[in-house]
Short mmCIF file of C-alpha atoms and ligand atoms in Angstrom, two decimals:
data_model
loop_
_atom_site.label_atom_id
_atom_site.label_comp_id
_atom_site.label_asym_id
_atom_site.label_seq_id
_atom_site.Cartn_x
_atom_site.Cartn_y
_atom_site.Cartn_z
CA UNK A 419 -0.85 -1.48 -7.80
CA UNK A 420 -2.66 -2.62 -4.66
CA UNK A 421 -3.29 -0.33 -1.69
CA UNK A 422 -4.11 -2.16 1.54
CA UNK A 423 -4.52 -1.26 5.18
CA UNK A 424 -1.68 -2.67 7.29
CA UNK A 425 -3.51 -2.45 10.64
CA UNK A 426 -7.18 -2.62 11.75
CA UNK A 427 -8.54 -0.30 9.05
CA UNK A 428 -8.94 3.50 9.08
CA UNK A 429 -5.27 3.98 8.18
CA UNK A 430 -6.13 6.75 5.73
CA UNK A 431 -6.24 4.62 2.56
CA UNK A 432 -8.85 6.86 0.92
CA UNK A 433 -6.62 9.91 0.87
CA UNK A 434 -3.65 7.95 -0.47
CA UNK A 435 -5.71 6.23 -3.18
CA UNK A 436 -7.13 9.60 -4.18
CA UNK A 437 -3.61 11.08 -4.37
CA UNK A 438 -2.27 8.17 -6.44
CA UNK A 439 -5.28 8.31 -8.73
CA UNK A 440 -3.91 11.45 -10.31
CA UNK A 441 -1.69 9.07 -12.25
CA UNK A 442 -4.16 6.19 -12.67
CA UNK A 443 -6.74 5.40 -15.30
CA UNK A 444 -8.80 3.02 -13.16
CA UNK A 445 -9.57 2.20 -9.50
CA UNK A 446 -10.94 -1.19 -8.41
CA UNK A 447 -12.63 -2.22 -5.16
CA UNK A 448 -12.22 -5.97 -4.56
CA UNK A 449 -13.70 -6.86 -1.14
CA UNK A 450 -15.90 -5.61 1.67
CA UNK A 451 -19.00 -3.54 1.12
CA UNK A 452 -20.44 -0.34 2.53
CA UNK A 453 -18.96 -1.21 5.93
CA UNK A 454 -15.92 0.66 4.63
CA UNK A 455 -15.72 4.40 5.06
CA UNK A 456 -13.22 6.51 3.20
CA UNK A 457 -12.99 10.14 4.13
CA UNK A 458 -11.46 12.40 1.51
CA UNK A 459 -10.74 16.07 1.91
CA UNK A 460 -10.55 17.85 -1.42
CA UNK A 461 -10.09 21.61 -1.46
CA UNK A 462 -11.09 21.62 2.19
CA UNK A 463 -14.40 19.85 1.41
CA UNK A 464 -15.01 16.53 3.22
CA UNK A 465 -16.51 13.61 1.26
CA UNK A 466 -17.24 10.15 2.69
CA UNK A 467 -17.33 7.18 0.33
CA UNK A 468 -18.37 3.71 1.41
CA UNK A 469 -18.90 1.48 -1.62
CA UNK A 470 -17.78 3.49 -4.62
CA UNK A 471 -14.00 3.55 -5.28
CA UNK A 472 -12.20 6.71 -4.19
CA UNK A 473 -11.17 7.30 -7.80
CA UNK A 474 -14.65 8.69 -8.45
CA UNK A 475 -13.48 12.06 -7.14
CA UNK A 476 -11.07 12.40 -10.10
CA UNK A 477 -12.86 13.24 -13.36
CA UNK A 478 -12.17 10.76 -16.14
CA UNK A 479 -10.94 7.90 -13.93
CA UNK A 480 -12.77 4.59 -14.47
CA UNK A 481 -14.13 2.96 -11.30
CA UNK A 482 -14.79 -0.75 -10.88
CA UNK A 483 -16.51 -2.77 -8.17
CA UNK A 484 -15.16 -6.31 -8.43
CA UNK A 485 -16.88 -9.62 -7.74
CA UNK A 486 -15.38 -9.84 -4.23
CA UNK A 487 -17.48 -6.88 -3.02
CA UNK A 488 -20.94 -7.41 -1.50
CA UNK A 489 -23.35 -4.77 -2.81
CA UNK A 490 -26.38 -3.31 -1.10
CA UNK A 491 -28.22 -1.84 -4.12
CA UNK A 492 -30.20 0.53 -1.89
CA UNK A 493 -27.00 1.97 -0.47
CA UNK A 494 -25.36 2.04 -3.90
CA UNK A 495 -28.13 4.24 -5.30
CA UNK A 496 -27.96 6.49 -2.23
CA UNK A 497 -24.23 6.99 -2.67
CA UNK A 498 -24.54 7.61 -6.41
CA UNK A 499 -27.31 10.14 -5.70
CA UNK A 500 -25.19 11.95 -3.11
CA UNK A 501 -22.22 12.20 -5.47
CA UNK A 502 -24.36 13.34 -8.39
CA UNK A 503 -25.98 16.00 -6.22
CA UNK A 504 -22.44 17.26 -5.50
CA UNK A 505 -21.81 17.50 -9.26
CA UNK A 506 -19.69 14.33 -9.60
CA UNK A 507 -20.28 12.34 -12.79
CA UNK A 508 -20.73 8.70 -11.73
CA UNK A 509 -22.77 6.49 -14.07
CA UNK A 510 -20.59 6.92 -17.14
CA UNK A 511 -17.51 5.83 -15.17
CA UNK A 512 -18.68 3.18 -12.71
CA UNK A 513 -18.86 -0.49 -13.73
CA UNK A 514 -19.89 -3.23 -11.30
CA UNK A 515 -19.29 -6.96 -11.59
CA UNK A 516 -22.52 -8.81 -12.19
CA UNK A 517 -21.17 -11.57 -9.92
CA UNK A 518 -21.27 -9.41 -6.77
CA UNK A 519 -23.45 -10.95 -4.06
CA UNK A 520 -26.33 -8.74 -2.86
CA UNK A 521 -26.71 -7.38 0.65
CA UNK A 522 -30.43 -7.62 1.47
CA UNK A 523 -32.48 -5.96 4.23
CA UNK A 524 -32.68 -9.39 5.89
CA UNK A 525 -28.86 -9.49 6.11
CA UNK A 526 -28.96 -6.24 8.06
CA UNK A 527 -31.69 -7.67 10.34
CA UNK A 528 -29.59 -10.82 10.92
CA UNK A 529 -26.42 -8.81 11.59
CA UNK A 530 -28.15 -6.64 14.21
CA UNK A 531 -30.08 -9.50 15.83
CA UNK A 532 -26.92 -11.65 16.06
CA UNK A 533 -25.01 -8.86 17.77
CA UNK A 534 -27.81 -8.45 20.35
CA UNK A 535 -27.96 -12.20 20.83
CA UNK A 536 -24.18 -12.45 21.39
CA UNK A 537 -24.45 -9.68 23.94
CA UNK A 538 -27.39 -11.22 25.81
CA UNK A 539 -25.61 -14.61 25.92
CA UNK A 540 -22.55 -12.94 27.46
CA UNK A 541 -20.33 -13.60 24.40
CA UNK A 542 -19.67 -9.91 23.78
CA UNK A 543 -20.46 -8.12 20.55
CA UNK A 544 -18.11 -8.33 17.54
CA UNK A 545 -18.88 -4.65 17.17
CA UNK A 546 -19.88 -4.95 13.50
CA UNK A 547 -20.91 -1.93 11.47
CA UNK A 548 -24.43 -3.39 11.35
CA UNK A 549 -24.58 -3.21 7.54
CA UNK A 550 -25.32 -6.90 6.94
CA UNK A 551 -21.86 -7.65 5.53
CA UNK A 552 -21.16 -10.87 7.49
CA UNK A 553 -24.51 -12.53 6.71
CA UNK A 554 -24.17 -11.56 3.01
CA UNK A 555 -20.77 -13.29 2.79
CA UNK A 556 -22.21 -16.31 4.63
CA UNK A 557 -24.82 -16.71 1.90
CA UNK A 558 -22.14 -16.39 -0.78
CA UNK A 559 -20.08 -19.19 0.74
CA UNK A 560 -23.21 -21.28 1.34
CA UNK A 561 -23.95 -20.92 -2.42
CA UNK A 562 -27.38 -19.39 -1.91
CA UNK A 563 -26.55 -15.70 -2.43
CA UNK A 564 -28.55 -13.56 -4.82
CA UNK A 565 -26.10 -11.88 -7.16
CA UNK A 566 -26.41 -8.63 -9.08
CA UNK A 567 -26.88 -10.62 -12.30
CA UNK A 568 -30.15 -11.95 -10.83
CA UNK A 569 -31.56 -8.43 -11.09
CA UNK A 570 -31.65 -8.96 -14.87
CA UNK A 571 -34.08 -11.88 -14.50
CA UNK A 572 -37.24 -10.98 -12.53
CA UNK A 573 -38.54 -14.55 -12.23
CA UNK A 574 -35.18 -15.92 -11.13
CA UNK A 575 -34.89 -13.05 -8.67
CA UNK A 576 -38.34 -13.84 -7.24
CA UNK A 577 -37.55 -17.55 -6.83
CA UNK A 578 -34.15 -17.06 -5.25
CA UNK A 579 -35.38 -14.31 -2.95
CA UNK A 580 -38.26 -16.50 -1.75
CA UNK A 581 -35.87 -19.33 -0.93
CA UNK A 582 -33.34 -17.08 0.84
CA UNK A 583 -35.88 -15.03 2.77
CA UNK A 584 -37.60 -18.19 4.01
CA UNK A 585 -34.34 -19.24 5.59
CA UNK A 586 -33.48 -15.75 6.90
CA UNK A 587 -36.94 -15.36 8.41
CA UNK A 588 -36.73 -18.76 10.03
CA UNK A 589 -33.45 -17.74 11.70
CA UNK A 590 -34.80 -14.33 12.66
CA UNK A 591 -38.02 -15.71 14.13
CA UNK A 592 -37.10 -19.04 15.66
CA UNK A 593 -33.50 -18.56 16.70
CA UNK A 594 -32.99 -14.84 17.18
CA UNK A 595 -36.53 -13.84 18.25
CA UNK A 596 -36.41 -10.81 15.98
CA UNK A 597 -38.86 -9.29 13.49
CA UNK A 598 -39.10 -10.94 10.06
CA UNK A 599 -38.51 -9.19 6.73
CA UNK A 600 -41.48 -9.17 4.35
CA UNK A 601 -41.05 -10.84 0.99
CA UNK A 602 -43.22 -8.78 -1.39
CA UNK A 603 -42.01 -5.24 -0.50
CA UNK A 604 -38.39 -6.48 -0.60
CA UNK A 605 -38.90 -7.95 -4.06
CA UNK A 606 -40.69 -4.86 -5.39
CA UNK A 607 -37.92 -2.59 -4.16
CA UNK A 608 -35.24 -4.79 -5.76
CA UNK A 609 -37.12 -4.69 -9.08
CA UNK A 610 -37.27 -0.90 -8.85
CA UNK A 611 -33.56 -0.64 -8.03
CA UNK A 612 -32.74 -3.06 -10.87
CA UNK A 613 -33.69 -0.38 -13.41
CA UNK A 614 -30.80 1.82 -12.35
CA UNK A 615 -28.34 -0.85 -11.26
CA UNK A 616 -28.49 -3.19 -14.28
CA UNK A 617 -27.06 -0.64 -16.78
CA UNK A 618 -23.96 -0.42 -14.56
CA UNK A 619 -23.25 -4.17 -14.60
CA UNK A 620 -20.30 -5.46 -16.58
CA UNK A 621 -17.66 -8.16 -16.92
CA UNK A 622 -15.21 -6.31 -14.68
CA UNK A 623 -12.34 -8.83 -14.89
CA UNK A 624 -12.37 -8.56 -18.67
CA UNK A 625 -12.50 -4.75 -18.61
CA UNK A 626 -9.50 -4.70 -16.26
CA UNK A 627 -7.69 -7.09 -18.58
CA UNK A 628 -8.37 -4.80 -21.57
CA UNK A 629 -7.20 -1.73 -19.64
CA UNK A 630 -4.07 -3.56 -18.58
CA UNK A 631 -3.41 -4.47 -22.21
CA UNK A 632 -3.66 -0.77 -23.17
CA UNK A 633 -1.03 0.04 -20.53
CA UNK A 634 -3.51 1.70 -18.11
CA UNK A 635 -2.30 2.24 -14.57
CA UNK A 636 -4.81 0.45 -12.35
CA UNK A 637 -5.14 0.81 -8.64
CA UNK A 638 -6.75 -1.89 -6.50
CA UNK A 639 -8.21 -0.24 -3.42
CA UNK A 640 -8.47 -2.38 -0.28
CA UNK A 641 -11.07 -1.74 2.42
CA UNK A 642 -10.75 -2.45 6.18
CA UNK A 643 -7.26 -3.72 7.10
CA UNK A 644 -5.02 -6.77 7.30
CA UNK A 645 -5.76 -7.45 10.98
CA UNK A 646 -9.50 -7.50 10.21
CA UNK A 647 -9.01 -10.16 7.49
CA UNK A 648 -11.31 -13.16 7.92
CA UNK A 649 -8.37 -15.62 7.78
CA UNK A 650 -5.39 -13.62 8.98
CA UNK A 651 -6.98 -11.16 11.41
CA UNK A 652 -7.80 -11.35 15.10
CA UNK A 653 -10.55 -13.97 14.59
CA UNK A 654 -13.45 -13.87 15.45
CA UNK A 655 -13.18 -10.09 15.86
CA UNK A 656 -12.73 -9.56 12.14
CA UNK A 657 -14.73 -8.62 9.08
CA UNK A 658 -16.03 -11.34 6.74
CA UNK A 659 -13.77 -10.89 3.71
CA UNK A 660 -10.08 -11.22 2.86
CA UNK A 661 -8.68 -7.71 3.10
CA UNK A 662 -5.11 -8.70 2.22
CA UNK A 663 -3.35 -7.82 -1.03
CA UNK A 664 -3.61 -11.33 -2.50
CA UNK A 665 -7.38 -11.01 -2.66
CA UNK A 666 -7.13 -8.04 -5.04
CA UNK A 667 -6.77 -10.58 -7.83
CA UNK A 668 -9.49 -13.07 -6.85
CA UNK A 669 -11.87 -10.28 -5.85
CA UNK A 670 -11.69 -8.52 -9.19
CA UNK A 671 -11.41 -11.33 -11.71
CA UNK A 672 -7.76 -11.16 -12.79
CA UNK A 673 -4.61 -13.01 -11.74
CA UNK A 674 -1.85 -11.79 -9.37
CA UNK A 675 0.38 -10.87 -12.34
CA UNK A 676 -1.80 -7.76 -12.82
CA UNK A 677 -0.95 -6.35 -9.38
CA UNK A 678 2.80 -5.41 -9.51
CA UNK A 679 3.27 -3.18 -6.44
CA UNK A 680 1.74 -3.48 -2.96
CA UNK A 681 1.51 -0.28 -0.95
CA UNK A 682 0.73 -0.93 2.72
CA UNK A 683 -0.92 1.98 4.50
CA UNK A 684 0.35 2.27 8.07
CA UNK A 685 -0.96 4.87 10.50
CA UNK A 686 1.89 6.37 12.61
CA UNK A 687 0.09 4.93 15.68
CA UNK A 688 -2.64 2.29 16.00
CA UNK A 689 -6.44 2.47 16.12
CA UNK A 690 -9.24 -0.06 16.11
CA UNK A 691 -13.07 0.19 16.08
CA UNK A 692 -15.18 -2.61 17.49
CA UNK A 693 -14.16 -5.35 19.89
CA UNK A 694 -11.14 -7.65 19.92
CA UNK A 695 -7.56 -7.82 21.19
CA UNK A 696 -5.29 -4.77 20.77
CA UNK A 697 -1.99 -5.24 22.67
CA UNK A 698 -0.63 -1.66 22.43
CA UNK A 699 -3.97 -0.01 23.37
CA UNK A 700 -3.92 3.06 25.64
CA UNK A 701 -6.82 4.51 27.67
CA UNK A 702 -8.31 7.46 25.75
CA UNK A 703 -10.46 9.12 28.40
CA UNK A 704 -7.90 10.76 30.64
CA UNK A 705 -7.11 14.35 29.55
CA UNK A 706 -3.36 14.89 29.22
CA UNK A 707 -2.66 11.20 28.49
CA UNK A 708 -1.12 9.97 25.23
CA UNK A 709 -4.28 7.96 24.40
CA UNK A 710 -6.40 11.07 24.79
CA UNK A 711 -3.96 13.03 22.62
CA UNK A 712 -4.14 10.43 19.80
CA UNK A 713 -7.92 10.24 20.04
CA UNK A 714 -8.57 13.98 20.03
CA UNK A 715 -5.77 15.33 17.82
CA UNK A 716 -6.25 12.41 15.39
CA UNK A 717 -10.06 12.91 15.43
CA UNK A 718 -10.40 9.16 15.82
CA UNK A 719 -14.05 8.42 15.30
CA UNK A 720 -15.51 5.78 12.92
CA UNK A 721 -16.51 7.15 9.49
CA UNK A 722 -19.44 4.74 9.11
CA UNK A 723 -20.70 4.35 12.66
CA UNK A 724 -19.35 7.46 14.42
CA UNK A 725 -18.03 5.26 17.24
CA UNK A 726 -14.90 6.44 19.08
CA UNK A 727 -11.87 4.52 17.85
CA UNK A 728 -9.62 2.77 20.37
CA UNK A 729 -6.07 4.18 20.17
CA UNK A 730 -2.55 3.02 21.02
CA UNK A 731 1.13 3.09 20.09
CA UNK A 732 2.37 1.75 16.80
CA UNK A 733 2.71 -2.04 16.92
CA UNK A 734 5.70 -3.05 14.80
CA UNK A 735 5.31 -6.75 15.66
CA UNK A 736 1.79 -6.68 14.18
CA UNK A 737 3.09 -4.70 11.19
CA UNK A 738 5.74 -7.32 10.58
CA UNK A 739 2.95 -9.88 10.20
CA UNK A 740 0.98 -7.57 7.87
CA UNK A 741 4.00 -6.88 5.68
CA UNK A 742 4.58 -10.62 5.24
CA UNK A 743 0.94 -11.45 4.45
CA UNK A 744 0.69 -8.64 1.92
CA UNK A 745 4.24 -8.94 0.55
CA UNK A 746 4.24 -5.17 0.95
CA UNK A 747 6.60 -3.44 -1.49
CA UNK A 748 6.52 -0.09 0.31
CA UNK A 749 4.64 1.58 3.17
CA UNK A 750 2.90 4.91 3.34
CA UNK A 751 2.95 6.25 6.91
CA UNK A 752 -0.12 8.39 7.56
CA UNK A 753 -1.13 10.92 10.21
CA UNK A 754 2.46 11.54 11.29
CA UNK A 755 1.48 15.08 12.31
CA UNK A 756 -0.80 13.67 15.06
CA UNK A 757 2.38 12.74 16.99
CA UNK A 758 3.69 16.34 16.90
CA UNK A 759 4.30 17.65 20.43
CA UNK A 760 4.67 14.30 22.21
CA UNK A 761 7.86 14.25 24.28
CA UNK A 762 8.36 10.50 23.93
CA UNK A 763 7.17 8.07 21.27
CA UNK A 764 6.92 4.37 21.93
CA UNK A 765 6.89 1.49 19.48
CA UNK A 766 5.76 -1.99 20.39
CA UNK A 767 8.61 -4.24 19.18
CA UNK A 768 7.23 -7.56 20.44
CA UNK A 769 5.36 -9.12 23.33
CA UNK A 770 5.79 -11.26 26.38
CA UNK A 771 3.39 -14.18 26.13
CA UNK A 772 3.17 -16.58 29.06
CA UNK A 773 6.73 -15.70 30.08
CA UNK A 774 8.22 -16.06 26.57
CA UNK A 775 9.34 -13.28 24.23
CA UNK A 776 7.55 -13.21 20.87
CA UNK A 777 8.49 -10.79 18.09
CA UNK A 778 5.58 -11.22 15.67
CA UNK A 779 1.82 -11.04 16.27
CA UNK A 780 0.57 -14.53 17.24
CA UNK A 781 -2.18 -16.19 15.19
CA UNK A 782 -4.57 -17.14 18.00
CA UNK A 783 -6.79 -14.30 19.23
CA UNK A 784 -6.70 -15.67 22.79
CA UNK A 785 -2.89 -15.58 22.71
CA UNK A 786 -2.98 -12.01 21.37
CA UNK A 787 -5.26 -11.01 24.23
CA UNK A 788 -2.63 -12.26 26.71
CA UNK A 789 0.30 -10.53 24.96
CA UNK A 790 2.03 -7.92 27.09
CA UNK A 791 3.72 -5.42 24.76
CA UNK A 792 7.45 -4.72 24.94
CA UNK A 793 8.23 -1.13 23.99
CA UNK A 794 11.16 0.76 22.62
CA UNK A 795 11.25 4.45 23.46
CA UNK A 796 12.18 7.12 20.92
CA UNK A 797 12.44 10.89 21.33
CA UNK A 798 9.45 12.92 20.12
CA UNK A 799 9.58 16.29 18.34
CA UNK A 800 8.00 19.61 19.12
CA UNK A 801 7.96 21.24 15.65
CA UNK A 802 4.88 20.87 13.50
CA UNK A 803 5.03 18.37 10.63
CA UNK A 804 1.52 19.27 9.45
CA UNK A 805 1.34 19.75 5.70
CA UNK A 806 5.06 19.16 5.02
CA UNK A 807 5.86 18.00 1.52
CA UNK A 808 9.59 17.15 1.65
CA UNK A 809 11.56 14.61 3.70
CA UNK A 810 14.29 17.16 4.47
CA UNK A 811 11.73 19.43 6.18
CA UNK A 812 10.89 16.77 8.80
CA UNK A 813 12.43 17.12 12.28
CA UNK A 814 15.34 14.71 12.78
CA UNK A 815 13.42 12.77 15.45
CA UNK A 816 10.47 12.25 13.06
CA UNK A 817 12.84 10.93 10.39
CA UNK A 818 14.45 8.57 12.92
CA UNK A 819 11.00 7.33 13.94
CA UNK A 820 10.05 6.60 10.33
CA UNK A 821 13.35 4.86 9.64
CA UNK A 822 12.88 2.74 12.76
CA UNK A 823 9.38 1.71 11.61
CA UNK A 824 10.82 0.54 8.29
CA UNK A 825 13.55 -1.41 10.07
CA UNK A 826 11.28 -3.08 12.63
CA UNK A 827 8.45 -3.91 10.25
CA UNK A 828 10.67 -5.10 7.42
CA UNK A 829 9.40 -2.82 4.62
CA UNK A 830 10.75 0.53 3.34
CA UNK A 831 8.81 3.77 3.61
CA UNK A 832 7.64 4.95 0.18
CA UNK A 833 5.42 7.86 1.25
CA UNK A 834 4.46 9.90 4.32
CA UNK A 835 1.14 11.66 4.75
CA UNK A 836 1.29 14.80 6.89
CA UNK A 837 -2.32 15.97 6.70
CA UNK A 838 -5.70 15.21 5.19
CA UNK A 839 -5.38 17.22 1.97
CA UNK A 840 -4.02 15.86 -1.29
CA UNK A 841 -1.01 18.18 -1.11
CA UNK A 842 0.04 17.09 2.40
CA UNK A 843 2.23 14.27 1.11
CA UNK A 844 5.95 13.39 1.09
CA UNK A 845 7.09 11.00 -1.62
CA UNK A 846 10.28 9.00 -1.23
CA UNK A 847 9.61 6.49 -3.94
CA UNK A 848 6.55 6.90 -6.15
CA UNK A 849 4.71 3.55 -6.12
CA UNK A 850 3.79 3.84 -9.81
CA UNK A 851 7.48 4.20 -10.58
CA UNK A 852 8.54 1.44 -8.19
P1 LIG B 1078 -18.42 -5.85 9.80
O1 LIG B 1078 -17.41 -5.70 8.70
O2 LIG B 1078 -19.50 -4.82 9.77
O3 LIG B 1078 -18.95 -7.25 9.89
O4 LIG B 1078 -17.65 -5.60 11.20
C1 LIG B 1078 -16.64 -6.50 11.68
C2 LIG B 1078 -15.48 -5.76 12.32
O5 LIG B 1078 -14.78 -5.03 11.32
C3 LIG B 1078 -15.91 -4.72 13.37
O6 LIG B 1078 -14.90 -4.69 14.37
C4 LIG B 1078 -15.91 -3.41 12.60
O7 LIG B 1078 -15.70 -2.30 13.43
C5 LIG B 1078 -14.72 -3.64 11.68
N1 LIG B 1078 -14.79 -2.84 10.45
C6 LIG B 1078 -15.55 -3.06 9.35
N2 LIG B 1078 -15.32 -2.14 8.41
C7 LIG B 1078 -14.37 -1.33 8.89
C8 LIG B 1078 -13.67 -0.19 8.35
O8 LIG B 1078 -13.87 0.25 7.22
N3 LIG B 1078 -12.75 0.38 9.18
C9 LIG B 1078 -12.47 -0.11 10.42
N4 LIG B 1078 -13.08 -1.15 10.95
C10 LIG B 1078 -14.03 -1.77 10.19
#
């Protein structure tokens, strides 16, 4: 099964993956890097994961980082250390593809310097997480990336690093007027990190294949969201990988036949961090306004960067696009309880673009920026839905809202999340039984 974000990320995938993992034997990350941030609340204790699959919080579940993920070995060791300090067993259960491209300190320097340069040239920041993810993917596509397998070969590592850093430093110095990254300390640190990282390397595609053959239930865990996808998102305000369900196969080393079910995670409203068009956006600063309600009640702040998230009504025309790209089998609607107490709930059902009606998110970011949303109004509910576990317990208006989302976006609702804890979940159709 694949779990993907249906909007701009932060839909609550981590909690859902964690919940589903109770019935899984393995969890696979297939794209992105430590730009992702998954917050899990287990027994009231908050844990943030960035690179390591959410399955790590379930004892006995195997965790895989596939070839489509870019890995910062420094961050990887930090995250492993944090989990181990909290008593979580990691190294016996985590296997990482040796084909993963590395994120180097110079990628971080390039990411940050580029953002400043865009700003000073009046282009506006992308609003990246500043983790070096974009530059690392650029090197992969340019066929000059260092990969984790290079950590096994010190001389090869030295040669490739020299070549790559020469180029990075040229760009940093001559084009971006930023500080260079020193070769020797970078190399020495990578050699040190290699001692702990190399034992975790494996042929992940083959391991997944073997697990599949044994009848294991495997869960492919997407990071970011469909509208941040490098090809299908609101380009150029996107991340640098394919976040859509189809990439679960290419990013982990198996074919699409291993994927079966696609669960799209849809927040009951919309949020976005960073820049870029967002047709159904509401102002969040005015106390008493709906935007302020979503921002404060939903605690909408970035997990990785701590930035306030932009908030708005649910956009069903954007969801329709996401459900097509992902061939979503079912949706899980998250954070429904955040809407409790609103008198009216609006859903964006399409846009007016240059005088024409459009009912699906356009492909050109400039067009999206000119889209004026068309809304449908639904009644809200005053009762609390927080923590509910059965469909029949939901207020009638909440059920009507969910049914309308399914209708407008073209995909049935499989699950509803009513709070951050594992137990706060309503199941209509269990994805592993779908
Ligand atoms: P990058 O992935 O750091 O290059 O950032 C590119 C865009 O993707 C920015 O708008 C980020 O805010 C956004 N982004 C990256 N990772 C996440 C995530 O996990 N959740 C939400 N937005 C993200």
